[in-house]
């Protein structure tokens, strides 16, 4: 099967929106991924999502080819992903293939939508660097080389931004400016750790290293694929390049109110999924097993009918065994996916020591809270204890996630 056959369409991926790793030469490192390797000459895959862009598609392919041929000849591919446009954009793109060997065309008939079009294009891509640009020439193609330079400098994500030096929007109405900035502010309130990382989270023009999103199931809603990449990917270094969003000359924008509603849905969906609710439930369940271990051991060690050891000594041994029990379950189950990325006895011992310190800190907090609720607020001692345990469980969860597991994960 070759690209030059005029009737060749890329097979449309289906199923989950997950990006697979590209088979690189075994000796290749991730940096080599942007260096050509004998097994896979394609370093960069640029997706161009189209819907009724019949008047623009030839121009964008010509301009991008000229630019990329001057920078990375033969090492890139352009992937037009068209949703069966009534104006036959897919046919026009397909007819260009014999003249543009780097051009591949995907014609989707079932699934529709801008962000899934981009992801399906990335799923069919061969490059270790993935990108997206609009087909309507509102994203100036020449900015692409600045974005590519940033990736070659080592950035994980290079975003074309309207809100940095050299950026701007052409004759946008006050309403559209207000809506765009309003959407950004809303995002900063709901999802600060994602929206706050870049100056133009609405941008639909960016490049990202495949390694940052490999294996992550993306589930965008609507137009904003970039917040999905930052929210679900593992993106450390983000670079930005200013661009002026051009006036559309041919065709019209497909943005309607629906996209704004979908954006809000997307923010809430990401918010909920980025709160590790499932992990928190697991952590709580493990904590319950720890309570049983603590109680049973306290009985076996200190009860007059068993060993009858002094209470404090029994409590310290029982608590430590309960902490060990909780660590093992959390390391295997609650935070297992993170722990598996940090194999080895030394790493595990480090996590266990940190877990211990956090839990002992939690114990002190527990006693303090119990006294405050009982002695100062006069709450019933058992209700006060339950309240204290609930607060300390959240403390233990969050600090352990960030300190005992996540930090070593980042290292
Ligand atoms: N395959 C496919 N399916 N492509 C689509 C669809 C779709 O349902 N809807 C839109 N597109 C394509 C258009 O053909 C165009 O190439 C690109 O996506 C952007 O669509 P526009 O309708 O022109 O959007 P816009 O110009 O109002 O906004 C764009 O620029 C903003 C600033 O970067 C979008 O990319 C926004 O996401 C972005 O925020
Ligand atoms: Mn546009």
Short mmCIF file of C-alpha atoms and ligand atoms in Angstrom, two decimals, residues 49-51 53 81 83 112-114 117 134-136 138-139 162 176 202-204 223-224 243 245 248 253-255, ligand 1:
data_model
loop_
_atom_site.label_atom_id
_atom_site.label_comp_id
_atom_site.label_asym_id
_atom_site.label_seq_id
_atom_site.Cartn_x
_atom_site.Cartn_y
_atom_site.Cartn_z
CA UNK A 49 -8.73 19.04 10.76
CA UNK A 50 -11.15 20.10 8.03
CA UNK A 51 -14.85 20.63 7.66
CA UNK A 53 -12.53 23.85 3.80
CA UNK A 81 -8.69 14.62 8.75
CA UNK A 83 -15.42 14.70 8.39
CA UNK A 112 -17.46 13.82 13.92
CA UNK A 113 -16.01 16.78 15.77
CA UNK A 114 -12.85 18.84 15.82
CA UNK A 117 -10.58 14.48 14.41
CA UNK A 134 -6.45 24.91 11.39
CA UNK A 135 -7.02 24.55 7.66
CA UNK A 136 -8.48 28.02 7.19
CA UNK A 138 -6.22 31.77 10.45
CA UNK A 139 -3.21 30.16 12.10
CA UNK A 162 -2.46 35.11 20.89
CA UNK A 176 -15.84 37.40 20.74
CA UNK A 202 -8.03 28.12 23.79
CA UNK A 203 -5.31 27.77 21.18
CA UNK A 204 -5.92 25.16 18.53
CA UNK A 223 -13.05 22.18 20.41
CA UNK A 224 -10.43 22.51 23.14
CA UNK A 243 0.87 34.76 16.61
CA UNK A 245 -5.12 35.08 14.69
CA UNK A 248 -10.86 33.99 7.78
CA UNK A 253 -16.20 29.40 11.37
CA UNK A 254 -18.04 26.39 12.77
CA UNK A 255 -17.93 27.83 16.28
N1 LIG B 1 -12.66 17.29 10.98
C1 LIG B 1 -13.31 18.32 11.52
N2 LIG B 1 -14.52 18.11 12.12
N3 LIG B 1 -12.74 19.57 11.45
C2 LIG B 1 -13.45 20.61 12.01
C3 LIG B 1 -14.70 20.46 12.63
C4 LIG B 1 -15.24 19.12 12.69
O1 LIG B 1 -16.32 18.90 13.23
N4 LIG B 1 -15.11 21.67 13.07
C5 LIG B 1 -14.15 22.55 12.70
N5 LIG B 1 -13.16 21.90 12.06
C6 LIG B 1 -11.93 22.49 11.53
C7 LIG B 1 -12.17 23.64 10.58
O2 LIG B 1 -12.28 23.17 9.25
C8 LIG B 1 -10.91 24.45 10.77
O3 LIG B 1 -9.85 23.92 10.02
C9 LIG B 1 -10.57 24.24 12.25
O4 LIG B 1 -11.22 23.03 12.63
C10 LIG B 1 -11.07 25.37 13.13
O5 LIG B 1 -12.46 25.50 12.91
P1 LIG B 1 -13.12 26.98 12.90
O6 LIG B 1 -14.58 26.79 12.75
O7 LIG B 1 -12.42 27.82 11.89
O8 LIG B 1 -12.77 27.50 14.37
P2 LIG B 1 -12.36 29.00 14.81
O9 LIG B 1 -11.50 29.62 13.80
O10 LIG B 1 -13.58 29.72 15.21
O11 LIG B 1 -11.46 28.69 16.13
C11 LIG B 1 -10.23 28.02 15.92
O12 LIG B 1 -9.16 28.80 16.39
C12 LIG B 1 -9.22 29.08 17.79
C13 LIG B 1 -7.96 29.82 18.19
O13 LIG B 1 -6.83 28.98 17.94
C14 LIG B 1 -10.32 26.71 16.63
O14 LIG B 1 -9.12 25.97 16.41
C15 LIG B 1 -10.44 26.92 18.11
O15 LIG B 1 -10.33 25.67 18.80
C16 LIG B 1 -9.31 27.81 18.60
O16 LIG B 1 -9.52 28.14 19.93
#
